[in-house]
């Protein structure tokens, strides 16, 4: 514990943002990280609790009090080693994780929690700047070959762990660039893709082989919820992977979007968020696209109040939308959580993102009844949508009479979450699915992320459904441990 009275002396300091007019002109990150001295002061607020709930609140179980103390004492070199011992990619989580560790912080019972995420961000940025992040190739090879299908955070974490255990790892990605939803789902203004690129370079130096533009199995038919980004130029069968590799780990994302089947759904201008966001990311990366979905000069309505919806808001504002409105089906949460009731768990409270602050109207407890087409030259295009307010009675959602309203809308983005991974991948391997359509694989010692198919494993959103990047990294690491044990009979990889 760096400073016994630190939590009494110092207040929480948030990371800063560039001014809204400035950041709306660019697709670059705009968060201003803490300085070395500011990080030290924030580390001093950590109480080094006897039972650090932040550790269990963090899905990868980061050893948070230890790296807070090391930062307070200026020992940044050891701080990155502690951080890397549980988290392969803190530059990802330090930017886009919602920080459940902070919700679990003991200070959060009656004060502002320790700025754990900002300290993590500062540690990894310092580590890259000091060239402390270097390849860690295995001392010896095992001769075993592993195929990882999907290059999102789960696949990357698993691939890195398995390569460091001495296995020959090949990552298969259907798109032209590595990263999965980190690459194509998260806007560059939240996380620039150079962070992915330098990790890929590190992993290649550790022996990981990346094969992009390769589709495993077959794409789903174009239909409701099935439109996913796919740049594949070749295909490979499940049978071929099973023949060529000693183990196969499925780590694809939960890519089938939840649809809204109301009248007018097929109108031009109504799109899934994951049709809209990947296009902009590709353009930022230098790709040339025909018919990009643009919000410029349009009245944009985003349906869905989560992170994906927030990303649509920020992207629409950077396009120069005439207006942006976000709908949420649930009632507006309280601005402050009931801490004695919810701590140390993730609280139910109103969350306002940086994208909301850039310009967005928010409507709660509202349901969309229909999309309305224009007339004349706008025939077949969405020009408005009809809504009604709702309320919960007896555990059921009912419409509030007299609250019907029509909203102008030239672009509607559906950001209501994801229901399950694309089914052809699982079908190709013959993997059983659970009741939600995800790969059926347990996580305890007896099942170890294994599916019903011999030597085929599943982890991340492919197994657990839509979740956070930090959960994906956890599952990738744990699945790598189980694959290593399956191949070698024992494992030294950390759980």
Coordinates of C-alpha atoms in Angstrom, one line a residue:
X1 CA 0.0 0.0 0.0
X2 CA 1.8 3.1 -1.3
X3 CA 0.2 5.7 0.9
X4 CA -2.0 4.7 3.8
X5 CA -4.0 7.9 3.8
X6 CA -4.1 8.3 0.0
X7 CA -7.8 7.6 -0.4
X8 CA -8.5 10.3 2.2
X9 CA -6.2 12.9 0.7
X10 CA -6.7 12.6 -3.1
X11 CA -9.8 12.8 -5.3
X12 CA -10.4 10.7 -8.3
X13 CA -9.1 12.3 -11.5
X14 CA -10.7 11.4 -14.8
X15 CA -8.9 11.2 -18.1
X16 CA -9.4 14.2 -20.3
X17 CA -11.0 14.6 -23.7
X18 CA -10.1 16.9 -26.6
X19 CA -12.8 19.6 -27.2
X20 CA -15.9 18.3 -29.1
X21 CA -15.4 20.6 -32.2
X22 CA -11.8 19.4 -32.5
X23 CA -12.4 15.7 -32.2
X24 CA -15.4 15.6 -34.5
X25 CA -13.1 16.6 -37.4
X26 CA -11.0 13.4 -37.1
X27 CA -11.3 9.6 -36.6
X28 CA -8.3 9.5 -34.2
X29 CA -8.5 8.8 -30.4
X30 CA -9.2 11.9 -28.4
X31 CA -8.7 10.7 -24.8
X32 CA -6.0 12.5 -22.9
X33 CA -4.3 10.0 -20.6
X34 CA -3.0 10.7 -17.1
X35 CA 0.6 12.0 -16.7
X36 CA 3.1 10.1 -14.7
X37 CA 2.5 12.2 -11.6
X38 CA -1.3 12.0 -12.0
X39 CA -1.0 8.3 -12.3
X40 CA 1.1 8.1 -9.1
X41 CA -1.5 10.1 -7.2
X42 CA -4.3 8.0 -8.5
X43 CA -2.4 4.8 -7.5
X44 CA -2.1 6.3 -4.0
X45 CA -5.9 6.2 -3.6
X46 CA -5.8 2.3 -3.7
X47 CA -6.4 1.0 -0.2
X48 CA -4.8 -2.5 -0.8
X49 CA -7.9 -4.1 0.7
X50 CA -7.6 -7.4 2.5
X51 CA -10.2 -8.7 0.1
X52 CA -9.7 -6.7 -3.1
X53 CA -13.1 -7.0 -4.8
X54 CA -11.7 -5.3 -7.8
X55 CA -9.8 -8.5 -8.6
X56 CA -13.0 -10.6 -8.8
X57 CA -14.8 -7.8 -10.5
X58 CA -12.3 -8.0 -13.3
X59 CA -13.0 -10.9 -15.6
X60 CA -9.3 -11.6 -16.2
X61 CA -8.6 -11.2 -12.5
X62 CA -6.0 -8.4 -12.9
X63 CA -3.8 -8.1 -9.8
X64 CA -4.9 -4.5 -9.4
X65 CA -3.6 -3.5 -6.0
X66 CA -0.1 -4.6 -6.9
X67 CA 0.2 -2.6 -10.1
X68 CA -1.5 0.4 -8.4
X69 CA 1.2 0.3 -5.7
X70 CA 4.0 -0.2 -8.3
X71 CA 2.9 2.9 -10.2
X72 CA 2.7 4.9 -7.0
X73 CA 6.4 4.0 -6.3
X74 CA 7.4 4.7 -9.9
X75 CA 8.2 1.1 -10.8
X76 CA 6.5 1.1 -14.2
X77 CA 8.7 -1.8 -15.5
X78 CA 7.4 -4.2 -12.9
X79 CA 3.9 -2.8 -13.2
X80 CA 3.6 -3.9 -16.9
X81 CA 4.9 -7.4 -15.9
X82 CA 2.1 -7.7 -13.3
X83 CA -0.5 -6.4 -15.8
X84 CA 0.7 -8.8 -18.6
X85 CA 0.6 -11.7 -16.2
X86 CA -3.2 -11.8 -16.4
X87 CA -4.0 -9.7 -19.5
X88 CA -2.5 -10.1 -22.9
X89 CA -3.8 -6.9 -24.3
X90 CA -4.2 -4.1 -21.7
X91 CA -4.1 -1.5 -24.5
X92 CA -7.5 -2.9 -25.7
X93 CA -9.1 -3.1 -22.2
X94 CA -7.6 0.2 -21.1
X95 CA -9.5 1.9 -23.9
X96 CA -12.8 0.0 -24.4
X97 CA -13.5 -2.0 -21.3
X98 CA -16.3 -0.5 -19.2
X99 CA -14.2 -1.3 -16.1
X100 CA -16.4 -3.6 -13.9
X101 CA -13.3 -3.6 -11.6
X102 CA -14.1 0.1 -10.7
X103 CA -17.7 -0.8 -9.8
X104 CA -16.3 -3.4 -7.4
X105 CA -13.7 -1.1 -5.9
X106 CA -14.2 -0.9 -2.1
X107 CA -14.0 2.9 -2.3
X108 CA -17.1 2.8 -4.5
X109 CA -19.2 1.9 -1.5
X110 CA -19.4 5.6 -0.5
X111 CA -16.8 7.5 -2.6
X112 CA -15.4 7.6 -6.1
X113 CA -13.6 4.4 -7.0
X114 CA -9.9 4.2 -7.8
X115 CA -9.3 5.1 -11.5
X116 CA -8.1 1.6 -12.3
X117 CA -8.8 1.8 -16.0
X118 CA -6.8 5.0 -16.4
X119 CA -3.9 3.6 -14.6
X120 CA -3.9 0.4 -16.7
X121 CA -4.1 2.7 -19.8
X122 CA -1.0 4.7 -18.5
X123 CA 1.0 1.5 -17.8
X124 CA 0.6 -0.1 -21.2
X125 CA 1.2 3.2 -23.1
X126 CA 4.4 3.7 -21.1
X127 CA 5.4 0.1 -21.8
X128 CA 5.1 0.5 -25.5
X129 CA 6.9 3.9 -25.4
X130 CA 9.8 2.3 -23.5
X131 CA 10.0 -0.7 -25.8
X132 CA 9.2 -3.1 -22.9
X133 CA 6.6 -5.0 -25.0
X134 CA 8.7 -7.5 -26.9
X135 CA 8.1 -10.9 -28.5
X136 CA 8.3 -13.9 -26.1
X137 CA 8.8 -16.9 -28.3
X138 CA 8.7 -20.4 -26.8
X139 CA 12.0 -21.9 -25.7
X140 CA 11.1 -25.2 -27.4
X141 CA 8.5 -26.4 -29.9
X142 CA 6.1 -29.2 -29.1
X143 CA 5.4 -30.3 -32.7
X144 CA 1.7 -29.9 -32.1
X145 CA -0.4 -27.7 -34.4
X146 CA -3.5 -25.7 -33.4
X147 CA -6.0 -23.8 -35.6
X148 CA -7.7 -20.8 -34.2
X149 CA -10.8 -19.7 -36.1
X150 CA -11.5 -16.1 -35.6
X151 CA -9.1 -13.3 -34.8
X152 CA -11.0 -11.2 -32.2
X153 CA -9.7 -10.7 -28.7
X154 CA -10.5 -14.3 -27.7
X155 CA -8.7 -15.8 -30.7
X156 CA -5.7 -13.5 -30.3
X157 CA -5.3 -14.2 -26.6
X158 CA -5.6 -17.9 -27.1
X159 CA -3.2 -17.9 -30.0
X160 CA -0.6 -16.0 -28.1
X161 CA -0.8 -18.2 -25.1
X162 CA -0.6 -21.4 -27.2
X163 CA 2.4 -20.1 -29.2
X164 CA 4.2 -19.3 -26.0
X165 CA 3.6 -22.8 -24.9
X166 CA 5.5 -24.0 -27.9
X167 CA 2.6 -25.0 -30.3
X168 CA 2.5 -24.1 -34.0
X169 CA -0.6 -21.8 -34.2
X170 CA -2.4 -20.7 -37.3
X171 CA -5.2 -18.1 -37.0
X172 CA -7.9 -18.1 -39.7
X173 CA -9.8 -14.8 -40.3
X174 CA -12.5 -14.3 -43.0
X175 CA -11.8 -10.6 -43.3
X176 CA -8.8 -9.0 -45.0
X177 CA -7.4 -7.7 -41.7
X178 CA -6.9 -9.2 -38.2
X179 CA -8.9 -8.1 -35.2
X180 CA -12.5 -9.3 -35.5
X181 CA -14.9 -6.9 -33.9
X182 CA -12.0 -5.0 -32.4
X183 CA -11.1 -4.1 -36.0
X184 CA -14.5 -3.7 -37.6
X185 CA -17.0 -3.1 -34.7
X186 CA -15.2 -0.5 -32.6
X187 CA -14.7 2.9 -34.2
X188 CA -11.2 4.3 -34.6
X189 CA -12.0 7.3 -32.4
X190 CA -12.4 4.8 -29.5
X191 CA -9.4 2.6 -30.4
X192 CA -7.1 3.2 -33.3
X193 CA -6.2 0.0 -35.2
X194 CA -2.5 0.5 -34.9
X195 CA -2.8 -1.1 -31.4
X196 CA -3.9 -4.3 -33.1
X197 CA -1.3 -4.1 -35.8
X198 CA 1.6 -4.0 -33.4
X199 CA 0.3 -6.9 -31.3
X200 CA 0.0 -8.9 -34.6
X201 CA 3.6 -8.1 -35.3
X202 CA 4.6 -9.2 -31.8
X203 CA 2.7 -12.5 -32.2
X204 CA 4.1 -13.2 -35.7
X205 CA 7.6 -12.8 -34.1
X206 CA 6.4 -15.4 -31.5
X207 CA 5.6 -17.8 -34.3
X208 CA 1.8 -17.3 -34.9
X209 CA 0.8 -17.6 -38.5
X210 CA -2.1 -15.4 -39.6
X211 CA -4.2 -16.3 -42.7
X212 CA -6.7 -13.6 -43.7
X213 CA -9.5 -13.7 -46.2
X214 CA -10.1 -17.4 -45.4
X215 CA -13.6 -18.5 -44.6
X216 CA -14.1 -21.7 -42.6
X217 CA -17.3 -23.5 -43.5
X218 CA -19.8 -21.4 -45.5
X219 CA -21.5 -18.0 -45.2
X220 CA -25.2 -17.9 -44.1
X221 CA -27.8 -16.9 -46.6
X222 CA -28.4 -13.2 -46.8
X223 CA -31.3 -12.7 -44.4
X224 CA -32.5 -11.2 -41.2
X225 CA -29.6 -10.7 -38.8
X226 CA -27.1 -12.5 -41.0
X227 CA -25.2 -9.6 -42.7
X228 CA -21.7 -9.8 -41.3
X229 CA -18.5 -8.3 -42.7
X230 CA -16.7 -10.9 -44.9
X231 CA -13.8 -10.3 -47.3
X232 CA -13.0 -14.0 -47.8
X233 CA -11.3 -14.9 -51.0
X234 CA -10.9 -18.6 -50.3
X235 CA -12.7 -21.2 -48.2
X236 CA -11.5 -24.2 -46.1
X237 CA -13.6 -27.0 -44.8
X238 CA -14.0 -28.1 -41.3
X239 CA -12.8 -31.5 -42.3
X240 CA -9.6 -30.1 -43.7
X241 CA -8.8 -28.2 -40.5
X242 CA -9.5 -31.3 -38.4
X243 CA -7.2 -33.3 -40.6
X244 CA -4.4 -30.8 -40.7
X245 CA -4.4 -29.7 -37.0
X246 CA -4.1 -31.5 -33.7
X247 CA -6.7 -29.2 -32.2
X248 CA -9.2 -26.5 -33.4
X249 CA -10.4 -23.6 -31.3
X250 CA -13.5 -21.7 -32.5
X251 CA -13.4 -18.1 -31.3
X252 CA -15.6 -16.2 -33.8
X253 CA -17.8 -13.4 -32.7
X254 CA -21.5 -13.3 -31.9
X255 CA -22.3 -11.7 -35.3
X256 CA -26.0 -12.3 -35.9
X257 CA -27.7 -9.0 -35.0
X258 CA -31.0 -8.8 -33.3
X259 CA -33.6 -7.7 -35.8
X260 CA -36.7 -5.5 -35.5
X261 CA -39.4 -7.1 -37.7
X262 CA -42.0 -4.3 -37.9
X263 CA -43.7 -3.0 -41.0
X264 CA -41.3 -1.2 -43.3
X265 CA -38.2 -3.1 -42.2
X266 CA -37.2 -3.7 -45.8
X267 CA -37.1 0.0 -46.7
X268 CA -33.8 1.5 -48.0
X269 CA -32.1 3.4 -45.2
X270 CA -32.8 0.8 -42.4
X271 CA -29.6 -1.0 -41.5
X272 CA -27.9 -3.0 -38.8
X273 CA -25.2 -1.2 -36.9
X274 CA -22.8 -3.8 -38.1
X275 CA -23.5 -2.9 -41.7
X276 CA -22.7 0.8 -40.9
X277 CA -19.7 0.7 -38.5
X278 CA -17.4 -1.7 -40.4
X279 CA -17.7 0.3 -43.5
X280 CA -16.3 3.4 -41.8
X281 CA -13.5 1.5 -40.2
X282 CA -12.5 0.1 -43.6
X283 CA -12.5 3.6 -45.1
X284 CA -10.3 4.9 -42.3
X285 CA -8.0 2.0 -43.1
X286 CA -7.7 3.2 -46.7
X287 CA -10.2 0.8 -48.4
X288 CA -12.2 2.1 -51.3
X289 CA -15.9 1.3 -50.9
X290 CA -18.9 1.8 -53.3
X291 CA -22.2 2.9 -51.8
X292 CA -20.9 3.5 -48.2
X293 CA -23.8 4.1 -45.8
X294 CA -23.4 7.8 -44.8
X295 CA -25.2 9.9 -42.2
X296 CA -24.2 13.2 -43.7
X297 CA -27.1 15.7 -43.6
X298 CA -29.6 13.0 -42.5
X299 CA -31.9 12.7 -39.5
X300 CA -30.4 9.6 -37.9
X301 CA -32.3 7.4 -35.4
X302 CA -30.3 4.7 -33.5
X303 CA -32.4 2.0 -32.0
X304 CA -30.6 0.4 -29.0
X305 CA -29.0 2.1 -26.0
X306 CA -25.8 0.1 -25.5
X307 CA -22.2 0.6 -26.6
X308 CA -22.9 -0.3 -30.2
X309 CA -25.6 2.3 -30.3
X310 CA -23.2 4.9 -28.8
X311 CA -20.6 4.0 -31.5
X312 CA -23.3 4.7 -34.1
X313 CA -24.0 8.1 -32.5
X314 CA -20.3 9.1 -32.6
X315 CA -19.8 7.9 -36.2
X316 CA -23.0 9.7 -37.3
X317 CA -21.8 12.9 -35.7
X318 CA -18.5 12.7 -37.5
X319 CA -20.3 12.2 -40.8
X320 CA -22.1 15.4 -40.2
X321 CA -25.7 14.2 -39.4
X322 CA -28.5 16.8 -39.3
X323 CA -29.7 15.2 -36.1
X324 CA -29.0 12.1 -34.0
X325 CA -31.6 10.5 -31.7
X326 CA -31.1 7.3 -29.8
X327 CA -34.0 5.1 -28.6
X328 CA -33.9 2.7 -25.7
X329 CA -36.8 0.3 -24.9
X330 CA -36.1 0.3 -21.1
X331 CA -37.0 3.1 -18.8
X332 CA -34.4 5.8 -18.0
X333 CA -32.1 4.5 -15.3
X334 CA -31.3 6.6 -12.2
X335 CA -28.3 9.0 -12.5
X336 CA -26.8 7.5 -9.3
X337 CA -26.9 3.8 -8.4
X338 CA -28.1 2.4 -5.1
X339 CA -24.7 1.5 -3.9
X340 CA -25.6 -0.4 -0.7
X341 CA -27.8 -2.6 -2.9
X342 CA -25.6 -3.2 -5.9
X343 CA -22.0 -3.0 -4.7
X344 CA -19.7 -4.8 -5.7
X345 CA -21.7 -5.8 -8.7
X346 CA -22.2 -3.8 -12.0
X347 CA -24.7 -1.1 -11.1
X348 CA -27.9 -0.1 -12.9
X349 CA -27.5 3.6 -13.6
X350 CA -27.6 6.1 -16.4
X351 CA -24.4 6.0 -18.5
X352 CA -23.5 8.9 -20.8
X353 CA -20.7 8.3 -23.2
X354 CA -18.4 10.7 -24.9
X355 CA -20.4 10.2 -28.1
X356 CA -23.6 11.3 -26.4
X357 CA -21.8 14.5 -25.2
X358 CA -20.9 15.2 -28.8
X359 CA -24.6 15.7 -29.7
X360 CA -27.5 13.3 -29.3
X361 CA -31.1 13.3 -28.1
X362 CA -32.0 10.2 -26.0
X363 CA -35.5 8.7 -25.6
X364 CA -36.3 6.0 -23.1
X365 CA -39.2 3.6 -22.7
X366 CA -40.0 3.9 -26.4
X367 CA -40.8 1.2 -28.9
X368 CA -40.8 1.4 -32.7
X369 CA -44.1 0.4 -34.3
X370 CA -43.3 0.9 -38.0
X371 CA -40.9 2.4 -40.5
X372 CA -42.6 4.8 -42.9
X373 CA -41.7 5.2 -46.6
X374 CA -41.4 8.5 -48.4
X375 CA -43.3 9.4 -51.6
X376 CA -42.3 10.4 -55.1
X377 CA -38.6 10.2 -55.5
X378 CA -38.3 8.9 -52.0
X379 CA -40.5 6.0 -52.6
X380 CA -39.0 2.9 -51.1
X381 CA -36.8 4.9 -48.7
X382 CA -37.4 5.4 -45.0
X383 CA -38.4 8.9 -44.2
X384 CA -40.0 8.5 -40.8
X385 CA -40.8 6.0 -38.1
X386 CA -43.7 5.6 -35.8
X387 CA -43.2 5.1 -32.1
X388 CA -45.2 4.6 -28.8
X389 CA -44.0 4.9 -25.3
X390 CA -44.2 1.8 -23.1
X391 CA -44.3 1.0 -19.4
X392 CA -44.0 -2.2 -17.4
X393 CA -47.0 -3.5 -15.6
X394 CA -47.1 -6.9 -13.9
X395 CA -43.8 -7.8 -15.5
X396 CA -45.1 -7.1 -19.0
X397 CA -44.4 -4.3 -21.4
X398 CA -47.6 -2.4 -22.4
X399 CA -48.1 0.6 -24.6
X400 CA -49.1 3.9 -23.1
X401 CA -52.2 5.2 -24.9
X402 CA -51.9 8.6 -26.6
X403 CA -48.1 8.5 -26.8
X404 CA -47.9 7.6 -30.5
X405 CA -45.5 9.9 -32.4
X406 CA -43.9 10.1 -35.8
X407 CA -40.2 11.0 -36.1
X408 CA -38.3 12.1 -39.2
X409 CA -35.7 9.6 -40.1
X410 CA -33.5 9.3 -43.2
X411 CA -31.2 6.7 -41.7
X412 CA -32.2 4.1 -39.0
X413 CA -29.5 2.0 -37.4
X414 CA -30.4 -1.1 -35.5
X415 CA -28.1 -1.6 -32.5
X416 CA -30.1 -3.9 -30.3
X417 CA -27.4 -6.5 -29.6
X418 CA -26.4 -9.8 -31.1
X419 CA -28.1 -13.1 -30.6
X420 CA -25.5 -15.8 -31.5
X421 CA -22.7 -16.6 -33.9
X422 CA -23.3 -17.3 -37.6
X423 CA -24.5 -20.9 -37.6
X424 CA -22.7 -22.4 -40.7
X425 CA -19.4 -22.4 -38.8
X426 CA -20.8 -24.5 -36.0
X427 CA -22.8 -26.6 -38.5
X428 CA -19.7 -27.3 -40.5
X429 CA -18.0 -28.9 -37.5
X430 CA -21.1 -30.5 -36.2
X431 CA -20.9 -28.6 -32.9
X432 CA -23.9 -28.8 -30.6
X433 CA -25.5 -25.5 -29.7
X434 CA -27.1 -24.3 -26.5
X435 CA -30.6 -22.8 -26.2
X436 CA -29.3 -19.5 -27.4
X437 CA -27.5 -20.8 -30.5
X438 CA -24.0 -20.6 -29.1
X439 CA -21.5 -23.4 -29.2
X440 CA -22.2 -25.7 -26.3
X441 CA -19.0 -26.1 -24.2
X442 CA -18.5 -25.9 -20.5
X443 CA -15.7 -24.2 -18.6
X444 CA -15.1 -26.5 -15.6
X445 CA -12.2 -28.9 -15.3
X446 CA -14.1 -31.8 -16.7
X447 CA -15.3 -30.1 -19.9
X448 CA -12.5 -27.5 -20.4
X449 CA -14.1 -25.5 -23.3
X450 CA -14.3 -28.7 -25.3
X451 CA -17.3 -29.2 -27.6
X452 CA -19.0 -32.5 -28.5
X453 CA -16.7 -32.9 -31.4
X454 CA -13.3 -34.5 -30.6
X455 CA -10.4 -32.0 -30.5
X456 CA -12.7 -29.0 -31.3
X457 CA -13.0 -26.3 -28.6
X458 CA -14.9 -23.1 -28.4
X459 CA -14.4 -19.8 -26.5
X460 CA -15.4 -16.2 -26.3
X461 CA -18.6 -14.9 -27.9
X462 CA -18.8 -18.1 -29.9
X463 CA -19.4 -19.9 -26.6
X464 CA -20.8 -17.4 -24.1
X465 CA -22.7 -15.1 -26.5
X466 CA -22.3 -11.3 -26.8
X467 CA -20.0 -10.0 -24.1
X468 CA -17.2 -7.6 -23.3
X469 CA -13.6 -7.6 -24.7
X470 CA -12.3 -8.5 -21.3
X471 CA -14.4 -11.6 -21.1
X472 CA -13.2 -12.6 -24.5
X473 CA -9.6 -12.3 -23.4
X474 CA -10.3 -14.3 -20.3
X475 CA -12.0 -17.1 -22.2
X476 CA -9.2 -17.1 -24.8
X477 CA -6.6 -17.5 -22.1
X478 CA -8.5 -20.2 -20.3
X479 CA -9.3 -22.1 -23.5
X480 CA -5.6 -22.0 -24.4
X481 CA -4.8 -23.7 -21.1
X482 CA -7.3 -26.5 -21.8
X483 CA -6.1 -27.0 -25.3
X484 CA -2.6 -27.2 -24.1
X485 CA -3.6 -29.8 -21.4
X486 CA -5.5 -31.8 -24.1
X487 CA -2.4 -31.8 -26.3
X488 CA 0.3 -32.4 -23.7
X489 CA -1.5 -34.1 -20.8
X490 CA -0.6 -31.3 -18.5
X491 CA -0.2 -27.5 -18.7
X492 CA 1.8 -24.7 -17.2
X493 CA -0.3 -22.0 -18.7
X494 CA -2.0 -19.8 -16.1
X495 CA -5.8 -20.0 -15.7

